[in-house]
Amino acid sequence: MTETRIDRRFAALKREGRAGLVTFVTGGDPDYETSLELLKGLPGAGADVIELGMPFSDPMADGPAIQAASQRALKGGQDMHKTLAMVRAFREDDEDTPIVLMGYYNPIFVFGVDTFLKEAVAAGVDGLIVVDVPPEEDEELCLPAMQAGLNFIRLATPTTDERRLPKVLANTSGFVYYVSIAGITGTGAPDAAKVQAHIGRIKAKTDLPVAVGFGIKTPEQAKALSEGAEAVVVGSALVKTIEENLDENGRAAAGTRDQVLKLVGSLSAALRQPEKAVAI
């Protein structure tokens, strides 16, 4: 594969000597216009890579917050055409920030794999995370995506053992997404020491950057879990902030976008802080 925006962004982070912030929001949540405004505001608030969720009616790996976000988006009429349109609109002003579409295979299958890949590349998508397509099915989506020039990003979990890990890594590119807790998104709190041990195990098998996600809600957690990783991923906390800033009719309030970007800013600031010098 030729160098992608994701490759360039992680190379830049390495030069800066810091971990990056990967932010997740669901396309079309709570409505198309607000979601697009939020998407466009994320880089300025400190997001280094953006994961844009493809809404799906049965997101089995996601917790209540992201499930609710998918339902709000679908209720508002979001579909794959609109999600790709959001990426095209984003690219009118930003040619550098990587965008990864994240979700499930069903909406891609219904859209048509070949058509989806062609339109995703044309829109300016850089990578895919499709959580329910295992390595055994790489010919279905992973290999065609890579041939189209997209990074295909795999998830490794606390239960990915030494036998399974090479299969997970075989056709992965861009970065490895390490799921810091066993279970669904937005539940539980990760143990930093255990996470660092698992990251070390992954790094022994690959030179790819590792991004840590699931359960990260605060700047303090982001900073702690960034040790040994190239990035941290925050999703449920952002989606929950959207939900908490809707009016009584479930519509975006005046400050919805700003409250989400405020949280992104605090997470980014924590990752950009230099380590405190230790007196000897």
Coordinates of C-alpha atoms in Angstrom, one line a residue:
M1 CA 0.0 0.0 0.0
T2 CA 1.1 3.6 -0.6
E3 CA 1.4 5.9 2.4
T4 CA -2.0 7.1 3.8
R5 CA -3.1 10.0 5.9
I6 CA -3.2 7.7 8.8
D7 CA 0.5 6.7 8.3
R8 CA 1.5 10.4 8.0
R9 CA -0.4 11.4 11.1
F10 CA 1.2 8.7 13.3
A11 CA 4.6 9.6 11.8
A12 CA 3.9 13.2 12.8
L13 CA 2.9 12.2 16.3
K14 CA 6.1 10.2 16.7
R15 CA 8.1 13.3 15.7
E16 CA 6.2 15.4 18.3
G17 CA 6.8 12.7 20.9
R18 CA 3.3 12.4 22.1
A19 CA 0.3 10.1 21.9
G20 CA -2.5 11.1 19.6
L21 CA -6.2 11.5 20.3
V22 CA -8.7 9.5 18.3
T23 CA -12.3 10.6 18.6
F24 CA -15.4 8.7 17.8
V25 CA -18.8 10.2 16.9
T26 CA -21.7 8.6 15.2
G27 CA -22.5 10.0 11.7
G28 CA -25.9 11.9 11.9
D29 CA -26.2 12.0 15.7
P30 CA -28.3 13.8 16.7
D31 CA -29.0 15.2 13.2
Y32 CA -27.1 15.6 10.0
E33 CA -26.3 19.3 10.4
T34 CA -25.2 19.2 14.0
S35 CA -23.1 16.1 13.3
L36 CA -21.4 17.7 10.4
E37 CA -20.6 20.9 12.4
L38 CA -19.2 18.7 15.1
L39 CA -17.1 16.6 12.6
K40 CA -15.6 19.8 11.2
G41 CA -14.8 21.2 14.7
L42 CA -13.0 18.1 16.0
P43 CA -9.5 18.8 14.5
G44 CA -9.4 22.3 15.9
A45 CA -10.4 21.0 19.3
G46 CA -7.5 18.6 19.3
A47 CA -8.6 15.4 17.5
D48 CA -5.7 13.8 15.6
V49 CA -7.7 11.0 14.0
I50 CA -11.5 10.8 13.6
E51 CA -13.6 7.7 13.7
L52 CA -17.0 8.3 12.2
G53 CA -19.6 5.7 13.1
M54 CA -21.8 4.2 10.4
P55 CA -25.2 3.9 12.2
F56 CA -26.6 0.4 12.4
S57 CA -29.7 -0.9 14.0
D58 CA -28.0 -3.8 15.9
P59 CA -24.5 -2.6 17.1
M60 CA -23.8 -5.6 19.3
A61 CA -20.2 -4.6 20.3
D62 CA -21.4 -1.2 21.6
G63 CA -22.8 -0.1 24.9
P64 CA -25.9 1.8 25.6
A65 CA -24.5 5.3 24.8
I66 CA -23.4 4.4 21.2
Q67 CA -26.5 2.2 20.7
A68 CA -28.6 5.2 21.5
A69 CA -26.5 7.4 19.2
S70 CA -27.1 5.0 16.3
Q71 CA -30.9 5.0 17.0
R72 CA -31.0 8.8 17.0
A73 CA -29.1 9.0 13.8
L74 CA -31.2 6.4 12.0
K75 CA -34.4 8.1 13.3
G76 CA -33.1 11.3 11.8
G77 CA -32.7 9.7 8.4
Q78 CA -28.9 9.0 8.4
D79 CA -27.8 6.3 5.9
M80 CA -24.6 5.4 4.1
H81 CA -25.1 8.0 1.4
K82 CA -25.3 10.7 4.0
T83 CA -22.3 9.4 6.0
L84 CA -20.2 9.5 2.9
A85 CA -21.6 13.0 2.1
M86 CA -20.4 14.1 5.5
V87 CA -16.9 13.0 4.7
R88 CA -17.0 14.8 1.3
A89 CA -18.1 18.0 3.1
F90 CA -15.4 17.6 5.7
R91 CA -12.7 17.3 3.0
E92 CA -13.7 20.6 1.5
D93 CA -11.9 22.3 4.4
D94 CA -9.6 19.6 5.8
E95 CA -7.2 17.6 3.6
D96 CA -5.0 16.3 6.4
T97 CA -7.0 14.8 9.3
P98 CA -7.5 11.0 8.8
I99 CA -11.1 9.7 8.9
V100 CA -11.8 6.1 9.7
L101 CA -15.3 4.7 9.2
M102 CA -16.3 2.4 12.0
G103 CA -19.2 0.0 12.3
Y104 CA -20.6 -3.3 11.1
Y105 CA -20.6 -5.2 7.8
N106 CA -24.3 -5.2 7.2
P107 CA -24.7 -1.6 6.0
I108 CA -21.6 -2.1 3.7
F109 CA -23.0 -5.3 2.3
V110 CA -26.4 -3.8 1.6
F111 CA -24.7 -0.8 -0.1
G112 CA -22.6 -3.1 -2.2
V113 CA -18.9 -3.7 -1.3
D114 CA -17.4 -2.5 -4.6
T115 CA -19.6 0.6 -4.7
F116 CA -18.9 1.4 -1.1
L117 CA -15.1 1.1 -1.4
K118 CA -15.1 3.2 -4.6
E119 CA -17.3 5.9 -3.0
A120 CA -15.5 5.9 0.3
V121 CA -12.1 6.5 -1.4
A122 CA -13.6 9.2 -3.6
A123 CA -15.1 10.9 -0.5
G124 CA -11.8 11.0 1.3
V125 CA -12.1 8.1 3.8
D126 CA -8.7 6.7 4.9
G127 CA -9.5 3.5 6.8
L128 CA -12.1 1.1 8.0
I129 CA -12.9 -0.6 11.3
V130 CA -15.5 -3.3 10.8
V131 CA -15.9 -5.1 14.0
D132 CA -17.8 -8.2 12.9
V133 CA -15.6 -9.3 10.0
P134 CA -13.0 -11.7 11.3
P135 CA -9.6 -12.4 9.7
E136 CA -11.0 -15.7 8.3
E137 CA -13.2 -13.6 6.0
D138 CA -10.5 -11.2 4.8
E139 CA -11.4 -11.8 1.1
E140 CA -14.9 -10.4 1.8
L141 CA -13.9 -6.9 2.7
C142 CA -10.4 -6.5 4.1
L143 CA -8.3 -7.4 1.0
P144 CA -10.5 -5.4 -1.4
A145 CA -10.3 -2.4 0.9
M146 CA -6.6 -2.6 1.1
Q147 CA -6.4 -2.9 -2.7
A148 CA -8.5 0.2 -3.0
G149 CA -6.0 2.1 -0.8
L150 CA -7.8 2.0 2.5
N151 CA -6.2 1.0 5.8
F152 CA -8.1 -1.9 7.4
I153 CA -7.8 -1.6 11.2
R154 CA -8.2 -4.6 13.4
L155 CA -9.2 -4.9 17.1
A156 CA -7.1 -6.8 19.6
T157 CA -8.6 -7.6 23.0
P158 CA -7.5 -8.8 26.4
T159 CA -8.6 -12.3 25.2
T160 CA -6.6 -12.3 22.0
D161 CA -4.1 -14.9 22.8
E162 CA -0.7 -15.7 21.3
R163 CA -2.2 -18.1 18.7
R164 CA -4.9 -15.6 17.6
L165 CA -2.8 -12.4 17.6
P166 CA -0.8 -13.2 14.4
K167 CA -4.1 -13.8 12.5
V168 CA -5.4 -10.5 13.8
L169 CA -2.3 -8.6 12.7
A170 CA -1.8 -10.4 9.3
N171 CA -3.6 -7.9 7.1
T172 CA -4.0 -5.0 9.5
S173 CA -2.6 -1.6 8.5
G174 CA -2.7 2.0 9.8
F175 CA -2.8 1.1 13.4
V176 CA -4.0 -1.7 15.8
Y177 CA -7.0 -0.8 18.0
Y178 CA -6.4 -2.4 21.4
V179 CA -9.7 -2.9 23.3
S180 CA -8.7 -2.1 26.9
I181 CA -11.5 -4.0 28.6
A182 CA -13.4 -7.2 27.9
G183 CA -17.0 -6.3 27.1
I184 CA -18.9 -3.6 25.2
T185 CA -18.0 0.1 24.7
G186 CA -18.5 2.6 27.5
T187 CA -18.6 0.1 30.3
G188 CA -16.0 -0.5 33.0
A189 CA -12.7 1.2 33.6
P190 CA -9.5 0.0 32.2
D191 CA -6.5 -1.0 34.4
A192 CA -3.5 1.0 33.1
A193 CA -0.9 -1.5 34.2
K194 CA -2.7 -4.4 32.6
V195 CA -3.2 -2.4 29.4
Q196 CA 0.5 -1.5 29.2
A197 CA 1.4 -5.2 29.5
H198 CA -1.0 -6.1 26.7
I199 CA 0.4 -3.3 24.5
G200 CA 3.9 -4.7 25.0
R201 CA 2.7 -8.1 23.9
I202 CA 1.2 -6.6 20.7
K203 CA 4.3 -4.5 20.0
A204 CA 6.4 -7.6 20.2
K205 CA 4.6 -8.9 17.1
T206 CA 4.1 -5.7 15.0
D207 CA 5.6 -2.3 14.2
L208 CA 2.2 -0.8 13.7
P209 CA 1.1 2.0 16.1
V210 CA -1.3 0.9 18.9
A211 CA -4.3 2.9 19.9
V212 CA -6.1 2.1 23.1
G213 CA -9.8 2.5 23.5
F214 CA -13.0 1.4 25.4
G215 CA -13.8 2.9 28.8
I216 CA -11.7 6.1 28.6
K217 CA -13.8 9.0 29.9
T218 CA -11.5 11.6 31.5
P219 CA -8.3 13.5 30.6
E220 CA -6.6 11.7 33.6
Q221 CA -7.5 8.3 32.2
A222 CA -6.4 9.3 28.7
K223 CA -3.0 10.4 30.0
A224 CA -2.5 7.3 32.1
L225 CA -3.5 4.9 29.3
S226 CA -1.4 6.7 26.7
E227 CA 1.8 5.3 28.3
G228 CA 3.3 2.9 25.8
A229 CA 0.6 3.5 23.2
E230 CA 0.7 5.8 20.1
A231 CA -2.9 7.0 20.7
V232 CA -6.0 6.8 22.9
V233 CA -9.5 6.4 21.5
V234 CA -12.5 8.2 23.2
G235 CA -16.0 7.5 21.9
S236 CA -18.7 6.8 24.5
A237 CA -17.8 9.8 26.6
L238 CA -18.3 12.1 23.6
V239 CA -21.5 10.5 22.5
K240 CA -22.8 10.6 26.1
T241 CA -22.0 14.4 26.1
I242 CA -24.2 14.8 23.0
E243 CA -27.0 12.9 24.7
E244 CA -26.7 15.1 27.8
N245 CA -27.0 18.3 25.8
L246 CA -30.2 17.6 23.9
D247 CA -33.4 19.4 24.6
E248 CA -36.6 17.8 25.9
N249 CA -37.5 16.8 22.4
G250 CA -34.2 15.1 21.8
R251 CA -32.9 17.8 19.5
A252 CA -29.5 19.5 19.6
A253 CA -29.5 22.4 22.0
A254 CA -27.5 25.6 21.4
G255 CA -24.4 24.4 23.2
T256 CA -24.4 20.7 22.2
R257 CA -21.5 21.0 19.7
D258 CA -19.5 23.3 22.0
Q259 CA -19.8 21.0 25.0
V260 CA -18.5 18.0 23.0
L261 CA -15.6 20.0 21.6
K262 CA -14.8 21.3 25.1
L263 CA -14.3 17.7 26.3
V264 CA -12.2 16.9 23.2
G265 CA -10.0 19.9 24.1
S266 CA -9.5 18.8 27.7
L267 CA -8.6 15.3 26.5
S268 CA -6.2 16.6 23.9
A269 CA -4.5 19.0 26.4
A270 CA -3.8 16.1 28.8
L271 CA -2.0 14.2 26.0
R272 CA 0.0 17.2 25.0
Q273 CA 1.2 17.9 28.6
P274 CA 4.9 17.2 29.0
E275 CA 5.9 14.8 31.8
K276 CA 6.7 16.5 35.1
A277 CA 10.4 16.6 35.8
V278 CA 11.4 14.4 38.8
A279 CA 13.7 16.0 41.3
I280 CA 16.7 13.9 42.2

